[in-house]
PDB file of C-alpha atoms in Angstrom:
ATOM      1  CA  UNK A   1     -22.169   9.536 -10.748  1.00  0.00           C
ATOM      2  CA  UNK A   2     -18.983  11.727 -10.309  1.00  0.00           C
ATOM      3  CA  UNK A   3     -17.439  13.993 -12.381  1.00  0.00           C
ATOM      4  CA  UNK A   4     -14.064  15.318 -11.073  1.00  0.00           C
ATOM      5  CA  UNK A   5     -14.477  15.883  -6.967  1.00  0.00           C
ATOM      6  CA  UNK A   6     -17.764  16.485  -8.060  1.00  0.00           C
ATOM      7  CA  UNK A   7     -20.643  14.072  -7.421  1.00  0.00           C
ATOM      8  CA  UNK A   8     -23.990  14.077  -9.252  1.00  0.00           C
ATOM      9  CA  UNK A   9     -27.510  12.983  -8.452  1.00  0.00           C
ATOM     10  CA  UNK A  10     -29.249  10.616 -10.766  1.00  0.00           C
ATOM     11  CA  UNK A  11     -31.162  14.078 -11.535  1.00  0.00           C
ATOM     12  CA  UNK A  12     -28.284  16.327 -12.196  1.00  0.00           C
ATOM     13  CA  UNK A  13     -26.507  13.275 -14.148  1.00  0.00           C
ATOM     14  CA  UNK A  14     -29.910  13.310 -16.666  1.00  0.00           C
ATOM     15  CA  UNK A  15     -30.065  17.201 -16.786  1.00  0.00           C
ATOM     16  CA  UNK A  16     -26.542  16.772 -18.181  1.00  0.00           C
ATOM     17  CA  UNK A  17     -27.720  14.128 -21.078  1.00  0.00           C
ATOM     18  CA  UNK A  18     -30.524  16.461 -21.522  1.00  0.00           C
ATOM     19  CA  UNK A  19     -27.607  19.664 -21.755  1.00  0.00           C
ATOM     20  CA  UNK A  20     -25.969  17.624 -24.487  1.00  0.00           C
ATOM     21  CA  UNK A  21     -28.400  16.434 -26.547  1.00  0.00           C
ATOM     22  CA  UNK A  22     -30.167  19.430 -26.450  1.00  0.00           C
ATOM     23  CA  UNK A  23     -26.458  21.247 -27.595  1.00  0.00           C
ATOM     24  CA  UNK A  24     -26.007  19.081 -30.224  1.00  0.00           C
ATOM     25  CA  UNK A  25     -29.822  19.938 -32.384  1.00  0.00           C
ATOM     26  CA  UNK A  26     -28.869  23.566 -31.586  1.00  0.00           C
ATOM     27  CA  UNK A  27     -25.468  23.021 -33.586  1.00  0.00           C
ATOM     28  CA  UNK A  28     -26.838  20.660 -36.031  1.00  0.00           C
ATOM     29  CA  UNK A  29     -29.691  23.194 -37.293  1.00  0.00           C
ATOM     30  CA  UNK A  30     -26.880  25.844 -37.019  1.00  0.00           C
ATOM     31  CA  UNK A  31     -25.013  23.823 -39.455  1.00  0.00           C
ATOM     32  CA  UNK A  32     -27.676  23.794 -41.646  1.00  0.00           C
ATOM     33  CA  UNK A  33     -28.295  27.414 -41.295  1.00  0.00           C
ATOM     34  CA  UNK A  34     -24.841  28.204 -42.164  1.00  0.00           C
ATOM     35  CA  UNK A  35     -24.609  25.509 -44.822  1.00  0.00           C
ATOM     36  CA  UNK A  36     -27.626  26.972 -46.601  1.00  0.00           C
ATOM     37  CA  UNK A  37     -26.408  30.629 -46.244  1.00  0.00           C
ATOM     38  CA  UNK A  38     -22.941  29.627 -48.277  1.00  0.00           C
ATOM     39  CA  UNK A  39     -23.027  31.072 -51.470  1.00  0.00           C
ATOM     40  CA  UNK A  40     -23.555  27.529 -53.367  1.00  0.00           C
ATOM     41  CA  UNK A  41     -26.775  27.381 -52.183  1.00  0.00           C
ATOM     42  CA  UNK A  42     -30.165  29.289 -53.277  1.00  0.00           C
ATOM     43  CA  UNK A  43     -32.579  27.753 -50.682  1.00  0.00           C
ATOM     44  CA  UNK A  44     -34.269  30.031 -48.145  1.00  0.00           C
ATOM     45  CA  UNK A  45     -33.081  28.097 -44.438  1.00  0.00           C
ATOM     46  CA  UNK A  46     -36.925  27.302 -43.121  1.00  0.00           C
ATOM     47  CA  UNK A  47     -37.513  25.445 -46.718  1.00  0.00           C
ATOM     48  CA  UNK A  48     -34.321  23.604 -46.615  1.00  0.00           C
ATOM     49  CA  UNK A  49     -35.275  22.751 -43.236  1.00  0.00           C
ATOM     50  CA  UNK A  50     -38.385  21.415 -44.469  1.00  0.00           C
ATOM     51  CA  UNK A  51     -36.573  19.225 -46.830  1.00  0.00           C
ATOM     52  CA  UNK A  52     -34.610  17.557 -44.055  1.00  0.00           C
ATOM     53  CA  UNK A  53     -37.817  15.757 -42.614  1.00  0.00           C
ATOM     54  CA  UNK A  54     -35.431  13.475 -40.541  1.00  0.00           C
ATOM     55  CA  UNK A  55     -33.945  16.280 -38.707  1.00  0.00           C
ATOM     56  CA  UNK A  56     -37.240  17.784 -38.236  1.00  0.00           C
ATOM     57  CA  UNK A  57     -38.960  14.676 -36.908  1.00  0.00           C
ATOM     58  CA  UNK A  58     -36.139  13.816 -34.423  1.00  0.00           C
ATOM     59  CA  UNK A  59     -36.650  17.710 -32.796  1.00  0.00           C
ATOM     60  CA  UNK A  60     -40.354  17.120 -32.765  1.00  0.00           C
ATOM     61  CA  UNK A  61     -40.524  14.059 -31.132  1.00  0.00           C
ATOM     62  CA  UNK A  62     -37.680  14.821 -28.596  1.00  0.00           C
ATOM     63  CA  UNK A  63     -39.413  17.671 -27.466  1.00  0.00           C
ATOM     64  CA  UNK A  64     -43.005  16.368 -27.838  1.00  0.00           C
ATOM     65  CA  UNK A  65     -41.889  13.043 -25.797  1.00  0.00           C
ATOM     66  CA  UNK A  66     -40.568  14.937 -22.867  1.00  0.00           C
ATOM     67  CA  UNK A  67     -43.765  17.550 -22.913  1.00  0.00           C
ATOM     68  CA  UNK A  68     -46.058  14.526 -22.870  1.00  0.00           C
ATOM     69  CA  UNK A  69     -44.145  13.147 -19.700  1.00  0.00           C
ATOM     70  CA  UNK A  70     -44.720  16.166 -17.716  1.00  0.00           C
ATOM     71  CA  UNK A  71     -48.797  15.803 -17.552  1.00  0.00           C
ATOM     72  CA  UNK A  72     -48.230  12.526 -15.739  1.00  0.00           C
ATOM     73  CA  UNK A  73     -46.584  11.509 -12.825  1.00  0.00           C
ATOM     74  CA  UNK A  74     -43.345  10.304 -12.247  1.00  0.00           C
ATOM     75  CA  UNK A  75     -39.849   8.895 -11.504  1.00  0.00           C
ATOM     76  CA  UNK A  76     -37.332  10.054 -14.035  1.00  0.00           C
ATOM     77  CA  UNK A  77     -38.377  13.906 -13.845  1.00  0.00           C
ATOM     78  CA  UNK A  78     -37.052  16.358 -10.976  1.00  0.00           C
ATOM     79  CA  UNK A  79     -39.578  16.986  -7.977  1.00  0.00           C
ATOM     80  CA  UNK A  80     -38.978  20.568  -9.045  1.00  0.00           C
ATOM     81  CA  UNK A  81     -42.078  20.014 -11.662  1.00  0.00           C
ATOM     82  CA  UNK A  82     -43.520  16.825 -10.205  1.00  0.00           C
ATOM     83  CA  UNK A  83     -44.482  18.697  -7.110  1.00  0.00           C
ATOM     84  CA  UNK A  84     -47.890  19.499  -8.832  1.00  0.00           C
ATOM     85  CA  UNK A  85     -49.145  15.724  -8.520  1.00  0.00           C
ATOM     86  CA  UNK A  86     -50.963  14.864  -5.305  1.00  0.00           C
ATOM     87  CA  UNK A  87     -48.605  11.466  -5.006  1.00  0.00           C
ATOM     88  CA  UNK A  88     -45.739  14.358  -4.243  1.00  0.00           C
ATOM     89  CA  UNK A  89     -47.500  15.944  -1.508  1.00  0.00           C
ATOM     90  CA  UNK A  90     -46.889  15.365   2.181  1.00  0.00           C
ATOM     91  CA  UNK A  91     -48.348  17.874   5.105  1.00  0.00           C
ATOM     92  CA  UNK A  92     -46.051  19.574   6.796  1.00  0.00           C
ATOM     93  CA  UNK A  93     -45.203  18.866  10.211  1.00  0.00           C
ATOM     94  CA  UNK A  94     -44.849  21.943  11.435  1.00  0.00           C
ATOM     95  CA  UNK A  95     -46.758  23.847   8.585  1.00  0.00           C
ATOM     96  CA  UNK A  96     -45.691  27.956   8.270  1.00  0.00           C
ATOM     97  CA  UNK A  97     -46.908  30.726   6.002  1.00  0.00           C
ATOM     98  CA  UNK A  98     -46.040  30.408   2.268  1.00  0.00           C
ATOM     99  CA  UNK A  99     -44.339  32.756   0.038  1.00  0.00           C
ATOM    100  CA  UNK A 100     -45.700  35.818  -1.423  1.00  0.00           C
ATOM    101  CA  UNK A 101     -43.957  35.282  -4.601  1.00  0.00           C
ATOM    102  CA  UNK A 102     -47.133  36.797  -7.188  1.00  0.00           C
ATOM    103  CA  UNK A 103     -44.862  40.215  -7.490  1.00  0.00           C
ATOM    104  CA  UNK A 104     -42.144  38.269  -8.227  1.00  0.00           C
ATOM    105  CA  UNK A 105     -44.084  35.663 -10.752  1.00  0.00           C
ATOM    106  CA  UNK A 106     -45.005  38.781 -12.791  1.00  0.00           C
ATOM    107  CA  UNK A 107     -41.880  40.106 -13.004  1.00  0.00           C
ATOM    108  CA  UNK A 108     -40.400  37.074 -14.022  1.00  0.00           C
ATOM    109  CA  UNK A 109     -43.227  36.788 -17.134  1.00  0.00           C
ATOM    110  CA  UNK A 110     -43.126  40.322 -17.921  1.00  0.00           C
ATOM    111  CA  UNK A 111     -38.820  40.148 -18.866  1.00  0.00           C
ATOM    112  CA  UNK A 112     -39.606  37.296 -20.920  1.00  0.00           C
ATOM    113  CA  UNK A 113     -42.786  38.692 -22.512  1.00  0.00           C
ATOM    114  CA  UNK A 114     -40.356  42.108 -23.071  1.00  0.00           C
ATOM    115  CA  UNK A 115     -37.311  40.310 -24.760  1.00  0.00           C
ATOM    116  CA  UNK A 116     -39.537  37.732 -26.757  1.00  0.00           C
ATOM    117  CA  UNK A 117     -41.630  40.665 -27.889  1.00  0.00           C
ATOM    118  CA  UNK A 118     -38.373  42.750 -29.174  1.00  0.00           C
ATOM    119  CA  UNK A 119     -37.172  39.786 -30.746  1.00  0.00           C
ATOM    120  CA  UNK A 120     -40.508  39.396 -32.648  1.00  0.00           C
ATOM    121  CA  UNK A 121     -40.151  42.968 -33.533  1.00  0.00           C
ATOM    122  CA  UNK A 122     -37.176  42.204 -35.225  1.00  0.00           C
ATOM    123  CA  UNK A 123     -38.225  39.664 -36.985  1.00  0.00           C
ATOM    124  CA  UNK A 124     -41.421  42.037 -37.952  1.00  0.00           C
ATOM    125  CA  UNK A 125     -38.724  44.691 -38.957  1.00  0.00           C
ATOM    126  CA  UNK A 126     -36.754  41.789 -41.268  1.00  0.00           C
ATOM    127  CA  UNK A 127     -34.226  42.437 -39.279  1.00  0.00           C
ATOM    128  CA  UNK A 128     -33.983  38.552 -38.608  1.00  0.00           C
ATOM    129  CA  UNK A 129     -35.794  35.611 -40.262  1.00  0.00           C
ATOM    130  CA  UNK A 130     -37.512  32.465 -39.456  1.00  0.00           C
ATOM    131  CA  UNK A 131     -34.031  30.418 -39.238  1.00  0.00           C
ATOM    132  CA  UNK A 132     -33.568  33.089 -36.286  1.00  0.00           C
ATOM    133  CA  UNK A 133     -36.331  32.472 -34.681  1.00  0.00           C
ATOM    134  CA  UNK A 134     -35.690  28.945 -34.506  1.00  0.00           C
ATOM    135  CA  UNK A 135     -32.607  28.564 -33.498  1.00  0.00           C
ATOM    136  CA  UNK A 136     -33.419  31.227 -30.146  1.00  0.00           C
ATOM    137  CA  UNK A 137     -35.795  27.947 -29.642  1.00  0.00           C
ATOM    138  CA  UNK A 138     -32.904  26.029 -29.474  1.00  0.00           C
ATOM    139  CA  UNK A 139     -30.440  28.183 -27.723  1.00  0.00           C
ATOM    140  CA  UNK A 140     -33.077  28.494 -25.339  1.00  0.00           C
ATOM    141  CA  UNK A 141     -33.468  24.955 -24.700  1.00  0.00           C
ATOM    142  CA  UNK A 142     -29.994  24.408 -24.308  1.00  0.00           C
ATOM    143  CA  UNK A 143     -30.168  27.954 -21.541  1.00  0.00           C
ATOM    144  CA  UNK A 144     -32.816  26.002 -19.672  1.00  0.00           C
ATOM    145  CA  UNK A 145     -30.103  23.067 -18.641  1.00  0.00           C
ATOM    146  CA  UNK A 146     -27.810  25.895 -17.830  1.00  0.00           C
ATOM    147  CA  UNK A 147     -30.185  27.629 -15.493  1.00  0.00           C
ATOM    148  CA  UNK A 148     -30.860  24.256 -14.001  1.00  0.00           C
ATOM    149  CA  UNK A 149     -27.020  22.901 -13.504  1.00  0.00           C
ATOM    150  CA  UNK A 150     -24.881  26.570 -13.074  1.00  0.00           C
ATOM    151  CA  UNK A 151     -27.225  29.483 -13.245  1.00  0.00           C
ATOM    152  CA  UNK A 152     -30.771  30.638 -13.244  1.00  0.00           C
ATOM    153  CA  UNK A 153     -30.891  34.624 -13.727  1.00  0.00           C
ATOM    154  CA  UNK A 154     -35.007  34.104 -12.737  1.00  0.00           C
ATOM    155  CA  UNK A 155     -33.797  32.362  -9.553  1.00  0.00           C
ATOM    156  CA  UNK A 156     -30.814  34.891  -8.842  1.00  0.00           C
ATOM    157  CA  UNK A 157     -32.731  38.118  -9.992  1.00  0.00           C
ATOM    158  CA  UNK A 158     -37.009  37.702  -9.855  1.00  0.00           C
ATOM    159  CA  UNK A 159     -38.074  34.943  -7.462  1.00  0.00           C
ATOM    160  CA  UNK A 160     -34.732  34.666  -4.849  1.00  0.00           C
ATOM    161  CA  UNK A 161     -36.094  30.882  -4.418  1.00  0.00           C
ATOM    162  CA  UNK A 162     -33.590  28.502  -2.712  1.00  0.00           C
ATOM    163  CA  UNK A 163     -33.533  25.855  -5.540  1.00  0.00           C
ATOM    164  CA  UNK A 164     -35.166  24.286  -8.229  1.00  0.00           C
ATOM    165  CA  UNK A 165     -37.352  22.076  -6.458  1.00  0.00           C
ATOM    166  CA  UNK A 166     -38.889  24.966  -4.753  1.00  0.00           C
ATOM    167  CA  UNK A 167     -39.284  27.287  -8.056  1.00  0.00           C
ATOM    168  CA  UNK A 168     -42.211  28.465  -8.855  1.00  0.00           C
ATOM    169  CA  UNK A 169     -42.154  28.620 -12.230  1.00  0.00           C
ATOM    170  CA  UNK A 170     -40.202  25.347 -13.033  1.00  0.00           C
ATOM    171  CA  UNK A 171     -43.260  24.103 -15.490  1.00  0.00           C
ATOM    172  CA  UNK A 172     -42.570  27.217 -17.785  1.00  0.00           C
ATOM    173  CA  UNK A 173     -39.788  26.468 -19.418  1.00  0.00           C
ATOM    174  CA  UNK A 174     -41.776  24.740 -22.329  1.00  0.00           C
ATOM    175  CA  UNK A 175     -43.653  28.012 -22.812  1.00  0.00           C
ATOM    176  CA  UNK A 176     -40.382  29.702 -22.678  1.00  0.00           C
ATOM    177  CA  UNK A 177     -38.510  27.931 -24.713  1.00  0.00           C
ATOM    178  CA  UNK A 178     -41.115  27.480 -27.544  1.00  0.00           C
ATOM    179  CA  UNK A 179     -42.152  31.449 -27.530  1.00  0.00           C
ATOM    180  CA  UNK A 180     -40.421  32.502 -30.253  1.00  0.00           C
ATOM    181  CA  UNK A 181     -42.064  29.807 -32.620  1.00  0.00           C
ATOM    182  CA  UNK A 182     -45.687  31.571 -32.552  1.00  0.00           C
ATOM    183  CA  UNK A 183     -44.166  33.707 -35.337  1.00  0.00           C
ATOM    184  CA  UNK A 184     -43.740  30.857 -37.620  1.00  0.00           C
ATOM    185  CA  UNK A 185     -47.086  29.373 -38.598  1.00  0.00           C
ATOM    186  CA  UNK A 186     -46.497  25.136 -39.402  1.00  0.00           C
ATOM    187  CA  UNK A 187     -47.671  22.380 -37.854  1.00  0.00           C
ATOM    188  CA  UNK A 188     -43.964  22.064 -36.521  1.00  0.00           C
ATOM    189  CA  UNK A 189     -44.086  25.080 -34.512  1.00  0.00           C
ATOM    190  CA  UNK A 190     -47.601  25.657 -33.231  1.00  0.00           C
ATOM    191  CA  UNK A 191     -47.906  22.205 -31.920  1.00  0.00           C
ATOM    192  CA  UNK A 192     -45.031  22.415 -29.816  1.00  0.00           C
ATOM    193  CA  UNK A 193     -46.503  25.463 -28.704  1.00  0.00           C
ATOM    194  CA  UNK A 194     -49.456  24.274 -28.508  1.00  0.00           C
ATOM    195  CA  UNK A 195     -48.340  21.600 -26.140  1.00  0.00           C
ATOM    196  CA  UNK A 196     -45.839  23.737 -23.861  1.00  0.00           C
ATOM    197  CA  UNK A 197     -49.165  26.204 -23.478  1.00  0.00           C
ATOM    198  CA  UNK A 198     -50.954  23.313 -22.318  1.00  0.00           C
ATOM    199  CA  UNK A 199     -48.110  21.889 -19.925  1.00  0.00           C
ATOM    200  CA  UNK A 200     -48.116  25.847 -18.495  1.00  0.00           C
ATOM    201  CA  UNK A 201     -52.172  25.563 -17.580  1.00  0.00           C
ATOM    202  CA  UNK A 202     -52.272  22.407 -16.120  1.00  0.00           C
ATOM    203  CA  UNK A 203     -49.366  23.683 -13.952  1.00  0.00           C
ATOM    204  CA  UNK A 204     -51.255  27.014 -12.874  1.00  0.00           C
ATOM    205  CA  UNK A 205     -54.429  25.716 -12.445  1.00  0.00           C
ATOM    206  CA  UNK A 206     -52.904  23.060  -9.845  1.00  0.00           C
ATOM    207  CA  UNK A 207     -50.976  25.772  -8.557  1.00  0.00           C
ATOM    208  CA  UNK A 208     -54.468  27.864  -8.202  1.00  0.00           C
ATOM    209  CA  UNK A 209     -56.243  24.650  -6.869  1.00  0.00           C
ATOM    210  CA  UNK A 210     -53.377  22.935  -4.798  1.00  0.00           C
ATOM    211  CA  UNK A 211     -51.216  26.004  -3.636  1.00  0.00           C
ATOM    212  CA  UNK A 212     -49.712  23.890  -0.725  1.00  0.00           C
ATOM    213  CA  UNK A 213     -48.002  21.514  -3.102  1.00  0.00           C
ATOM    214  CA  UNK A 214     -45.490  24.036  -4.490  1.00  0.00           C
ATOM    215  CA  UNK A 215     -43.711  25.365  -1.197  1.00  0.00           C
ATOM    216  CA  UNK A 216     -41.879  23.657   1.434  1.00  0.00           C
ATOM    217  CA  UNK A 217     -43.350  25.396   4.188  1.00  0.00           C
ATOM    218  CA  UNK A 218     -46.681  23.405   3.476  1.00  0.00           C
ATOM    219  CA  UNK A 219     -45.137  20.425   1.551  1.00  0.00           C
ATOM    220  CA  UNK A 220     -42.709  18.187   3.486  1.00  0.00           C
ATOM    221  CA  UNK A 221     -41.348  16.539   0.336  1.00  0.00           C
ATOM    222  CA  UNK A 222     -40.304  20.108  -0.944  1.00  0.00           C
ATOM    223  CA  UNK A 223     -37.434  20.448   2.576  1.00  0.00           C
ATOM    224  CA  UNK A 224     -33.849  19.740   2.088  1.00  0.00           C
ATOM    225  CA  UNK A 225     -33.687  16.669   5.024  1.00  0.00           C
ATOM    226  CA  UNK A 226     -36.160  14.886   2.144  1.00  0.00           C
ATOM    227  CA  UNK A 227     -33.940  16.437  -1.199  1.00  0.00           C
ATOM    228  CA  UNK A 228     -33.370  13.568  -3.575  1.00  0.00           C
ATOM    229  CA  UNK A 229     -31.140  15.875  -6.157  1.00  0.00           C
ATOM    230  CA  UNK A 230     -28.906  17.695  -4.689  1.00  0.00           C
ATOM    231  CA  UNK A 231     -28.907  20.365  -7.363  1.00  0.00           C
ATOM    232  CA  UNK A 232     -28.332  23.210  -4.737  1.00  0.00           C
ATOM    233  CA  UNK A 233     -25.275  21.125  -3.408  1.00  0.00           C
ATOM    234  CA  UNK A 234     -24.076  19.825  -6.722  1.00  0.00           C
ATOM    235  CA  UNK A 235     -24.060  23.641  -7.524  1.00  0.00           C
ATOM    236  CA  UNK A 236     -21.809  24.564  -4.832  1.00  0.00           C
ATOM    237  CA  UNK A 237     -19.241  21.597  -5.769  1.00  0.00           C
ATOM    238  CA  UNK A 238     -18.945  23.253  -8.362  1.00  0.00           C
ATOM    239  CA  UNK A 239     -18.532  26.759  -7.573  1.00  0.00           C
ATOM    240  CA  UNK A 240     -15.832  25.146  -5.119  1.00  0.00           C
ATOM    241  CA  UNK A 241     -14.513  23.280  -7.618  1.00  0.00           C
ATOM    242  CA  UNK A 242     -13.984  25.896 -10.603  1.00  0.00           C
ATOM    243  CA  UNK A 243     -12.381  28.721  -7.768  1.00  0.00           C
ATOM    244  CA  UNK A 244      -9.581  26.125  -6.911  1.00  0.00           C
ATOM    245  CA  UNK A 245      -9.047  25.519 -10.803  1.00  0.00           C
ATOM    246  CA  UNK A 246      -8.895  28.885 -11.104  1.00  0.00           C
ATOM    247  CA  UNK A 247      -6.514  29.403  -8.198  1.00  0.00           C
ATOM    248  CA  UNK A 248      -4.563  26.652  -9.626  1.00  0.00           C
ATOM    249  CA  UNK A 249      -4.190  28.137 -13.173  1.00  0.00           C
ATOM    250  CA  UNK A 250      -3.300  31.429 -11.621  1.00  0.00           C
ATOM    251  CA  UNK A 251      -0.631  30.066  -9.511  1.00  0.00           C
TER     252      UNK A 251
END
């Protein structure tokens, strides 16, 4: 697929559906924030969520659907979270010493722990509500595309790793994404939760158990000669691509 002068991997090309789809919930339940926060209206925005089943349903099962295709193997997902699954994992050649990246891991958890836990203290304080809360779900889901296609601050800032494929915490993103939603007790929330907790210990218990599966210098599938994506490349096109706009616009 190509964009522009820029070409796109069969990955990158779904990340971008995914970016989409995933922008267009976040400004559909911001409509009906907004909508239910006009004067005209008396309903509190969680219940007149509630009363637009169809909307809810379609999140739920989006989500849910690509959860449940995470605990299984296979060929539509990047290799950055199928790297877990034994079928992924070829011996290194020429094996070398892997990463110490637990400093780094921790880091990583403990920013998101920090900023999830002062926006729950905000929401404690009534300084926001439950329509918050859900739609920094949403905008988060729609950040996790971002960090995948332009740019990761966990990748630039905590863990310095080279790409996606290689990240170490590529399975999180669930748990992430969904954190804010253990405030709001409904089956809607929790069991997303529920489920991205889940997807987050199967991936660190195979990252306890199978170690050499995550890193390139024990997993062959992991090196750049064997990359099917191209998402470090298809980043560069771009960065290439947006500094000659820019050169272009500014004569």
């Amino acid at each position: 697929m190509k964009i522009g002068n820029v070409i796109l991997s069969r990955i990158s090309a779904l990340h971008y559906v995914k970016l989409v789809g995933r922008s267009a919930l976040f400004l559909l339940v911001l409509g009906c924030y907004i909508y239910d926060r006009l004067p005209s209206t008396e309903t509190a925005f969680v219940d007149g969520f509630l009363r637009r089943p169809l909307i809810l349903l379609t999140i739920w099962l989006v989500f849910a659907f690509e959860m449940f295709l995470r605990f299984f193997p296979d060929q539509v997902e990047s290799m950055g979270c199928q790297k877990q699954f034994s079928c992924n994992y070829r011996a290194a050649v020429e094996p070398r010493p892997r990463p110490s990246d637990g400093g780094a891991t921790l880091a990583a958890a403990a920013s998101w722990l920090a900023l999830n836990g002062t926006i729950g203290a905000l929401y404690f304080l009534h300084v926001i509500d439950r329509s918050i809360l859900i739609l920094v779900s949403l905008a988060y889901s729609v950040c996790d595309m971002v960090c995948i296609l332009f740019f990761c601050p966990f990748q630039t800032w905590f863990l310095k790793n080279k790409c996606c494929v290689t990240c170490r915490i590529y399975n999180w993103d669930y748990a992430m994404m969904f954190t804010p939603l253990i405030f709001i007790p409904s089956w809607f929330t929790w069991s997303l939760l529920a489920l991205a907790l889940l997807l987050l210990a199967k991936w660190e218990y195979n990252h306890a158990r199978h170690g050499e599966y995550f890193y390139e210098e024990t997993n062959d599938t992991l090196r750049c000669q064997n990359c099917q994506e191209h998402l470090c490349s298809h980043k560069k096109q771009l960065i290439s691509f947006h500094r000659k706009l820019r050169q272009k616009l500014l004569g």
